[in-house]
């Protein structure tokens, strides 16, 4: 999202999982690149690396951590309207 834009964060329990969602109002991700954003060294645009910094490892690291905890991670996006990144983690007996 641009500076001053709203970013929403939510957590919802759903059965045996809790789902966390982070929604921005940025430029969105082109449909042909959605499947790539969790790969190592991938960024939506080469200009992202120049303008915003980063190596393209952050989402890949997040995916690894979530999966090591038995969860799943994903993204929904629409060009010009923003993206919602989400991850689900299983509830444990201690959580309940």
XYZ file of C-alpha atoms in Angstrom:
96
model
C 0.000 0.000 0.000
C 1.041 3.575 -0.498
C 1.991 5.671 2.501
C -1.113 6.576 4.499
C -3.212 3.748 3.010
C -5.036 1.352 5.289
C -3.769 -2.221 5.840
C -6.166 -4.621 7.568
C -5.104 -7.510 9.805
C -7.486 -10.196 11.061
C -7.370 -13.577 12.803
C -10.329 -15.969 12.683
C -10.709 -19.412 14.212
C -12.117 -21.900 11.729
C -12.560 -25.452 12.965
C -9.198 -26.957 13.820
C -7.300 -23.971 12.384
C -6.774 -20.288 12.988
C -6.391 -18.126 9.882
C -4.481 -14.864 9.813
C -5.151 -12.400 6.966
C -3.300 -9.222 5.967
C -5.037 -7.113 3.319
C -3.482 -4.158 1.552
C -4.766 -1.741 -1.047
C -1.662 -1.744 -3.219
C -1.339 -2.327 -6.925
C -2.084 -6.058 -6.727
C -0.309 -9.020 -8.295
C -0.804 -10.037 -11.931
C -2.587 -13.416 -12.183
C 0.340 -14.984 -14.057
C 2.691 -14.140 -11.157
C 0.532 -15.280 -8.204
C 2.051 -18.767 -8.272
C 5.582 -17.358 -8.172
C 5.503 -15.019 -5.172
C 6.442 -17.742 -2.669
C 9.457 -18.934 -4.698
C 13.026 -17.935 -3.768
C 14.290 -14.663 -5.248
C 10.967 -13.862 -6.944
C 9.386 -10.433 -6.865
C 6.324 -9.181 -8.701
C 8.379 -6.646 -10.635
C 12.098 -6.110 -11.113
C 11.493 -2.474 -10.195
C 10.393 -3.655 -6.716
C 13.947 -4.682 -5.877
C 15.275 -1.293 -6.978
C 12.536 0.866 -5.439
C 11.689 -1.021 -2.252
C 14.744 -3.144 -1.584
C 14.630 -6.782 -0.649
C 15.918 -10.008 -2.089
C 12.743 -11.904 -2.858
C 13.274 -14.313 0.045
C 10.760 -13.037 2.619
C 7.642 -14.853 1.405
C 9.609 -18.041 0.758
C 10.880 -17.968 4.352
C 7.335 -17.328 5.622
C 6.070 -20.297 3.602
C 8.742 -22.569 5.073
C 7.958 -21.519 8.651
C 4.186 -21.897 8.214
C 4.543 -25.329 6.607
C 6.954 -26.506 9.335
C 4.154 -25.732 11.809
C 1.649 -27.811 9.811
C 0.006 -24.823 8.161
C -0.681 -23.428 4.737
C -0.060 -19.998 3.207
C -1.516 -18.242 0.187
C -2.479 -15.003 -1.490
C -5.520 -13.586 -3.257
C -5.034 -10.519 -5.397
C -6.719 -8.261 -7.904
C -4.807 -5.773 -10.030
C -5.494 -2.207 -9.007
C -7.299 -3.251 -5.804
C -4.660 -4.914 -3.639
C -3.771 -8.271 -2.148
C -4.703 -10.419 0.808
C -1.994 -12.684 2.160
C -3.177 -15.379 4.538
C -1.849 -18.308 6.499
C -3.574 -21.055 8.486
C -2.087 -22.834 11.473
C -3.582 -25.817 13.261
C -4.865 -25.262 16.768
C -3.195 -27.376 19.398
C -4.626 -28.740 22.625
C -2.877 -25.957 24.567
C -4.509 -23.328 22.290
C -7.984 -24.658 22.953
